[in-house]
PDB file of C-alpha atoms and ligand atoms in Angstrom:
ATOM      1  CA  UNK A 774     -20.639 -13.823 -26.752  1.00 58.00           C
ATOM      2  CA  UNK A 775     -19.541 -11.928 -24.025  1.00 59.00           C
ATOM      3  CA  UNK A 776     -18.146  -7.992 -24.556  1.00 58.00           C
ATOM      4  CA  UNK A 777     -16.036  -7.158 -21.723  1.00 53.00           C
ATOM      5  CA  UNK A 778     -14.511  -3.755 -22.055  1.00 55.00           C
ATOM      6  CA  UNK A 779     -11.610  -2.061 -19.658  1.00 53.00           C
ATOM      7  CA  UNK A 780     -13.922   0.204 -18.564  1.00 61.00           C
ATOM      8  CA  UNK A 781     -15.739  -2.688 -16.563  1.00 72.00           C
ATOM      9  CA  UNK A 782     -13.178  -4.507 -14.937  1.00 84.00           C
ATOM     10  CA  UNK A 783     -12.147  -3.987 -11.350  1.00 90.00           C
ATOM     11  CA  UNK A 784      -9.568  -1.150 -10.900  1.00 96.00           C
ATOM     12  CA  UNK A 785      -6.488  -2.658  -9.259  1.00 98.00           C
ATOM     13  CA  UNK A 786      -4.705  -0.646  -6.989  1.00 98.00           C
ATOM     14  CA  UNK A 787      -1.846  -1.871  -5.221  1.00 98.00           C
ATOM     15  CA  UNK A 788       0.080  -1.531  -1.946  1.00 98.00           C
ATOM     16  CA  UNK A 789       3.264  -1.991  -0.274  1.00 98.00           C
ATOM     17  CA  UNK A 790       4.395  -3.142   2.972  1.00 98.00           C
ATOM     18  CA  UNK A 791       7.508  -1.968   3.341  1.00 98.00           C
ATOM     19  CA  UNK A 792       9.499  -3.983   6.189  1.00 98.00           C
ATOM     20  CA  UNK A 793      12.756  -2.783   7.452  1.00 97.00           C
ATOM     21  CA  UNK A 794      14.383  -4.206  10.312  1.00 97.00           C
ATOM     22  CA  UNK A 795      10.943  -5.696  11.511  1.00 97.00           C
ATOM     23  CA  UNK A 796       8.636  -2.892  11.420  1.00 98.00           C
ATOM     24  CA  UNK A 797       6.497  -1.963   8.725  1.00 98.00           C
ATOM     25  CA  UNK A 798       5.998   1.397   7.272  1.00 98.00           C
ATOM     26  CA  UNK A 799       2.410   2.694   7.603  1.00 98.00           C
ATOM     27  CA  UNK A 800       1.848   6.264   6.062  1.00 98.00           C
ATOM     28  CA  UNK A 801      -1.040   8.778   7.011  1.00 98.00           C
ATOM     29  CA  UNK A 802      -3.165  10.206   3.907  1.00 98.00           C
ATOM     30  CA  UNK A 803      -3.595  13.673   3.644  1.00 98.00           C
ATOM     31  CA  UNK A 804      -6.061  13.659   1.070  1.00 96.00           C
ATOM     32  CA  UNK A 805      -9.422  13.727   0.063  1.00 96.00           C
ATOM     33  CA  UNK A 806     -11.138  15.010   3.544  1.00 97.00           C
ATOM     34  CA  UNK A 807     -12.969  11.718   4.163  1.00 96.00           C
ATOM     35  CA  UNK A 808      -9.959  10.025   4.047  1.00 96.00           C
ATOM     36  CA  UNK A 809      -7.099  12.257   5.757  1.00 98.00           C
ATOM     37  CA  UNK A 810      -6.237  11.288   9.170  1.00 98.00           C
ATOM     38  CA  UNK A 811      -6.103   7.374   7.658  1.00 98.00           C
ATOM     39  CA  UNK A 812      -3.384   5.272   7.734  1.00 98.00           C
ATOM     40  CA  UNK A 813      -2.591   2.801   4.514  1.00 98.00           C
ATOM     41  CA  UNK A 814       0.063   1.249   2.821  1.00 98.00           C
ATOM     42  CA  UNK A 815       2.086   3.584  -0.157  1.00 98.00           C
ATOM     43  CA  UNK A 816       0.619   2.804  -3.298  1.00 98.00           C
ATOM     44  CA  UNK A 817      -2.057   3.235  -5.526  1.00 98.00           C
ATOM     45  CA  UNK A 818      -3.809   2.574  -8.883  1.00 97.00           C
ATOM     46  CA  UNK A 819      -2.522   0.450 -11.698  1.00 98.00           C
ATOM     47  CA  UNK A 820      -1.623   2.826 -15.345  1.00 97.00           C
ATOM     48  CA  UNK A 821      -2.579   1.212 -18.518  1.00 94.00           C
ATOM     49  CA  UNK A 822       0.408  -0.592 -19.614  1.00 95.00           C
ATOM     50  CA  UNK A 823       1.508  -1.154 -16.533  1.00 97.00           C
ATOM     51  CA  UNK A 824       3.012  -4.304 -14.555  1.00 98.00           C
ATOM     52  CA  UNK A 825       1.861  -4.205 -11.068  1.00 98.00           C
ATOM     53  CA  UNK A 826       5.397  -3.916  -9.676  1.00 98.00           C
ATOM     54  CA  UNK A 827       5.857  -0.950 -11.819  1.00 98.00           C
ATOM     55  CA  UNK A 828       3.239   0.914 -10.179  1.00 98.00           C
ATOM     56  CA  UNK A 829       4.427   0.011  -6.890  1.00 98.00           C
ATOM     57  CA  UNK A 830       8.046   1.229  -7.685  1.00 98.00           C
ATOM     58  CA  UNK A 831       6.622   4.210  -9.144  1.00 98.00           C
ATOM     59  CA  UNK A 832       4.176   4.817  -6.261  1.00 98.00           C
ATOM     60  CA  UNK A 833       7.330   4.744  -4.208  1.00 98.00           C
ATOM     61  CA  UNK A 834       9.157   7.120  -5.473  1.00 98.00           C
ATOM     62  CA  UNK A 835       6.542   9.295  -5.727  1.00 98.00           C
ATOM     63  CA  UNK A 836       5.212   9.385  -2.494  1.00 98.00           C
ATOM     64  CA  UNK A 837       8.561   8.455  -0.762  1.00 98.00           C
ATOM     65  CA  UNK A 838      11.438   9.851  -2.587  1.00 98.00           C
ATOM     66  CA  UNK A 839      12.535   5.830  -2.161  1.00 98.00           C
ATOM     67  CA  UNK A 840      13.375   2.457  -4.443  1.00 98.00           C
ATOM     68  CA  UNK A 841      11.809  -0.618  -3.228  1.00 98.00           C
ATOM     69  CA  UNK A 842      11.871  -4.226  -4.495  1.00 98.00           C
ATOM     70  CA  UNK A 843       8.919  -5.999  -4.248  1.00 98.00           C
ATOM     71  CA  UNK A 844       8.539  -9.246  -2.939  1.00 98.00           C
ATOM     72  CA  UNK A 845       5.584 -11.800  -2.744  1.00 98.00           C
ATOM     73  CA  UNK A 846       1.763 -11.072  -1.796  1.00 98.00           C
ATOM     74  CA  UNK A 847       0.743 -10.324   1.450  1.00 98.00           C
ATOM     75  CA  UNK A 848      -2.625 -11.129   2.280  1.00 97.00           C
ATOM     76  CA  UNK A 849      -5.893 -11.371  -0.507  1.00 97.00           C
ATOM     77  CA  UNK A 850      -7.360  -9.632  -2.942  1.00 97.00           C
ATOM     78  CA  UNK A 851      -9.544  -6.663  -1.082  1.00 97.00           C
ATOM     79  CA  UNK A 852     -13.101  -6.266  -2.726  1.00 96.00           C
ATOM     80  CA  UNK A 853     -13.058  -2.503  -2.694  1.00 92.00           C
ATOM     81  CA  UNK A 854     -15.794   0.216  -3.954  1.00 85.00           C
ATOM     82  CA  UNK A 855     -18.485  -2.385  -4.545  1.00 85.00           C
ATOM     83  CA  UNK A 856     -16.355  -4.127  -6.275  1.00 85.00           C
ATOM     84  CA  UNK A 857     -15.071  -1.983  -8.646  1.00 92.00           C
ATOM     85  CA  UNK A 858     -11.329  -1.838  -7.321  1.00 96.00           C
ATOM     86  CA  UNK A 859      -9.195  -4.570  -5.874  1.00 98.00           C
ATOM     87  CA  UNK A 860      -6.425  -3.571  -3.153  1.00 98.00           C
ATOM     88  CA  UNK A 861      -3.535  -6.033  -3.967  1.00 98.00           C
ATOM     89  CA  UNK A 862      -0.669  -5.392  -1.030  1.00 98.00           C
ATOM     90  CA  UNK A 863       2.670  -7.070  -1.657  1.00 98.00           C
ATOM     91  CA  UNK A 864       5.882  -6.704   0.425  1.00 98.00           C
ATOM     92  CA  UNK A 865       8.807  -4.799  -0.441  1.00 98.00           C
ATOM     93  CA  UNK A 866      12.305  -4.345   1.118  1.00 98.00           C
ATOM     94  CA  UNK A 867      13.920  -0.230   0.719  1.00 98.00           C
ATOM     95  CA  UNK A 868      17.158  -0.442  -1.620  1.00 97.00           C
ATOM     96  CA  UNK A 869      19.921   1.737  -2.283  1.00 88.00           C
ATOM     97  CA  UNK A 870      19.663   3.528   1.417  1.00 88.00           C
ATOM     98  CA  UNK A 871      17.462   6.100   1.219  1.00 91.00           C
ATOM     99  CA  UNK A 872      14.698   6.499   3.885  1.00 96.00           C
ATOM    100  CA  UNK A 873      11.585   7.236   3.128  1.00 98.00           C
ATOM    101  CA  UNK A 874       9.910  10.764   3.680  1.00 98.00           C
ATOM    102  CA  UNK A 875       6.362  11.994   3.738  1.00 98.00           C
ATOM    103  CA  UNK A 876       6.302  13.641   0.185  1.00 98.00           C
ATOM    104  CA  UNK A 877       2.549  13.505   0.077  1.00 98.00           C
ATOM    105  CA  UNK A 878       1.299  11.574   2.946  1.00 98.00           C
ATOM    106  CA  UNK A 879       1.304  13.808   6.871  1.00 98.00           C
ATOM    107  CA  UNK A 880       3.356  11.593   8.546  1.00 98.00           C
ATOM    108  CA  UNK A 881       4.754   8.078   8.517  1.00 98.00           C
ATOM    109  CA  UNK A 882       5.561   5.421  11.263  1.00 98.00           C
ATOM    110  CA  UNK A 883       7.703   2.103  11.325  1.00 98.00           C
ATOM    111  CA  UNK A 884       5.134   0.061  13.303  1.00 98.00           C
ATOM    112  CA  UNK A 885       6.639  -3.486  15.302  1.00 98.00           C
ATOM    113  CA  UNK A 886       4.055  -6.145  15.583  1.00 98.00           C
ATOM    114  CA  UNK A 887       2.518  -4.756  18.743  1.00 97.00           C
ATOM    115  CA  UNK A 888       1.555  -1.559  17.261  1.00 98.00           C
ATOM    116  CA  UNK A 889       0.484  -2.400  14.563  1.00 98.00           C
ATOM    117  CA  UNK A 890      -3.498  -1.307  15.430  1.00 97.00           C
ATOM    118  CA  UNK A 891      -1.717   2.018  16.917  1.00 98.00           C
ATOM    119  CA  UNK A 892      -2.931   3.544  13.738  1.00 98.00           C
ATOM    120  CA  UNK A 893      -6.699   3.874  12.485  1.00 98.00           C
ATOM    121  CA  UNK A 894      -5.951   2.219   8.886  1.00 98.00           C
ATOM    122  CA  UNK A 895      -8.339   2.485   5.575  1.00 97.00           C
ATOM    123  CA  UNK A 896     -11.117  -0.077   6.549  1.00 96.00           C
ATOM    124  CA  UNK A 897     -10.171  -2.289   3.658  1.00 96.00           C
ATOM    125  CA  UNK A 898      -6.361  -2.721   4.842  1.00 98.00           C
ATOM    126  CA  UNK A 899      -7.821  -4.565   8.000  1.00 97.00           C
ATOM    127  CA  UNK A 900      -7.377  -7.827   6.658  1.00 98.00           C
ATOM    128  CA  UNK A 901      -3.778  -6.811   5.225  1.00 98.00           C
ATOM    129  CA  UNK A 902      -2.852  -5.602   8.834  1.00 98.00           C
ATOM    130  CA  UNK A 903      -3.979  -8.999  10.432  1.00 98.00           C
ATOM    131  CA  UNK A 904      -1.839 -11.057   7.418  1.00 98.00           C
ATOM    132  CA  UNK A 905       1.117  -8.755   8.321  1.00 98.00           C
ATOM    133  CA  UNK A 906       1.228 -10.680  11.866  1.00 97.00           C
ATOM    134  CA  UNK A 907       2.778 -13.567  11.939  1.00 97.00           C
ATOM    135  CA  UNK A 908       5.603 -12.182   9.563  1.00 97.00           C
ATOM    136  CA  UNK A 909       7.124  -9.331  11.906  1.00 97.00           C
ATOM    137  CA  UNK A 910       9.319 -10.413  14.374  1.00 95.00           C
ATOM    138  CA  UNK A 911       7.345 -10.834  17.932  1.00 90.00           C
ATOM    139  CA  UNK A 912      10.367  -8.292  19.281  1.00 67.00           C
ATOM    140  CA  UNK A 913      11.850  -5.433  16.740  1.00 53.00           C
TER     141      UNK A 913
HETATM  142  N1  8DG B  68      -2.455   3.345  -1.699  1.00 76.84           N
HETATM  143  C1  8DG B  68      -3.397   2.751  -0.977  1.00 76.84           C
HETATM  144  N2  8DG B  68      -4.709   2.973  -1.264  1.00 76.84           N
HETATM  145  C2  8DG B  68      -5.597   2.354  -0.470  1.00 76.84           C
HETATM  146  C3  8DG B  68      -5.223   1.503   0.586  1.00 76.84           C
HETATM  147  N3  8DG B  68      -6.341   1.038   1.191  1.00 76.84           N
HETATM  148  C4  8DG B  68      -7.399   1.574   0.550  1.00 76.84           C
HETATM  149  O1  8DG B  68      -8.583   1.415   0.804  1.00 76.84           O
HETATM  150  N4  8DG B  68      -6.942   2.379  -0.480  1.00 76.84           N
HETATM  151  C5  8DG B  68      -7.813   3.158  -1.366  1.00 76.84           C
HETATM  152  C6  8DG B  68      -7.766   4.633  -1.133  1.00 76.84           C
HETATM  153  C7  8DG B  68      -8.114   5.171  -2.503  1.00 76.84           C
HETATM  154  O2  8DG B  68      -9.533   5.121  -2.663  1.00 76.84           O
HETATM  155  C8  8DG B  68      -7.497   4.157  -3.441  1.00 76.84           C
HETATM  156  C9  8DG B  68      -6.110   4.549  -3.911  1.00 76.84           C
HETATM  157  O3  8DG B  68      -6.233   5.722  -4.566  1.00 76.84           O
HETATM  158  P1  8DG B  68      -5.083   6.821  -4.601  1.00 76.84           P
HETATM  159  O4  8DG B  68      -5.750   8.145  -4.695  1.00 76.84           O
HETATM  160  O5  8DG B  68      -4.089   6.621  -3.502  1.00 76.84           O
HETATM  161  O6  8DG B  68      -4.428   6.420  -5.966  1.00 76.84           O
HETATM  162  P2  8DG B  68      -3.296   7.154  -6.779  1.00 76.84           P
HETATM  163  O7  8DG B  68      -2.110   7.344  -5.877  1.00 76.84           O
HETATM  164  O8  8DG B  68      -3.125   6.360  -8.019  1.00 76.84           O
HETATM  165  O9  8DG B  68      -3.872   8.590  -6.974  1.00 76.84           O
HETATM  166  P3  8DG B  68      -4.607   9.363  -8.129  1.00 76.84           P
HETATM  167  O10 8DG B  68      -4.514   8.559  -9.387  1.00 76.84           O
HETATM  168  O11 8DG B  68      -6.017   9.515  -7.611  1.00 76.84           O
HETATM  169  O12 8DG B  68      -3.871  10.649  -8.136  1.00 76.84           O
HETATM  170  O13 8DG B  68      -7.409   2.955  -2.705  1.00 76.84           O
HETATM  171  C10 8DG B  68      -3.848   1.297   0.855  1.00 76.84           C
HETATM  172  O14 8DG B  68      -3.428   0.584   1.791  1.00 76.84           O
HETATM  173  N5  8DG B  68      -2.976   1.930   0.046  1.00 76.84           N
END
């Protein structure tokens, strides 16, 4: 028999690529040291209980002041911490208006396709970044 418990299974931690009139908001961490100065997508781990979406919306608000529906995946799962989290990144549109603002992150940019390596992002978002392409509009 096999005895899984929660304590082994991957940590997910999700992300959102917020796109608003074809740029996508990338946010600079402030936190821990070895981290700060790194660009990433708002978001972050999974509660118990949970639906993925949830955290996301959550995440949002906290760390933007902002609502956000979320749409389909964006890119693959991200092996992350040898393997003990997965970075899941899904799109996600603002609603009701409100722009977002830095509430716990240094600063935040709406990147067009073109800068979209402007920004030194976590290592694991690199394959997020390069998914992100082809959906931006080649102009914004
Ligand atoms: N939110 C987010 N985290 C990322 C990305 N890329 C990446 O490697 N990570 C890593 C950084 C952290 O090790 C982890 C997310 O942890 P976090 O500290 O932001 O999570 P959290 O908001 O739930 O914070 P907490 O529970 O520690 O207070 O995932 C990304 O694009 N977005």
């Amino acid at each position: 028999m096999v005895v899984q418990t929660e304590r082994l299974m991957p940590r997910i931690i999700v992300g959102a690529a917020i796109i608003s009139e074809g740029r996508v908001l990338a946010c600079e961490r402030a936190a821990p040291p070895e981290m700060a100065g790194k660009w990433e997508f708002p978001g972050g781990k999974v509660d118990p209980g949970e639906t993925e979406e949830q955290a996301l919306i959550r995440e949002c608000q906290e760390e933007l002041g902002v609502d956000v529906e979320v749409g389909p995946r964006v890119g693959a799962d991200i092996a992350m911490l040898n393997g003990t989290a997965i970075l899941k990144v899904y799109l996600a549109r603002l609603v009701n208006g409100a722009q977002p603002v830095p509430l716990e992150h240094s600063d935040l940019r709406w990147l067009a396709v073109d800068e979209l390596n402007s920004v030194p992002w976590l290592p694991a978002d690199a394959p997020i970044v390069a998914a992100l392409e082809p959906l931006l509009p080649s102009s914004a």
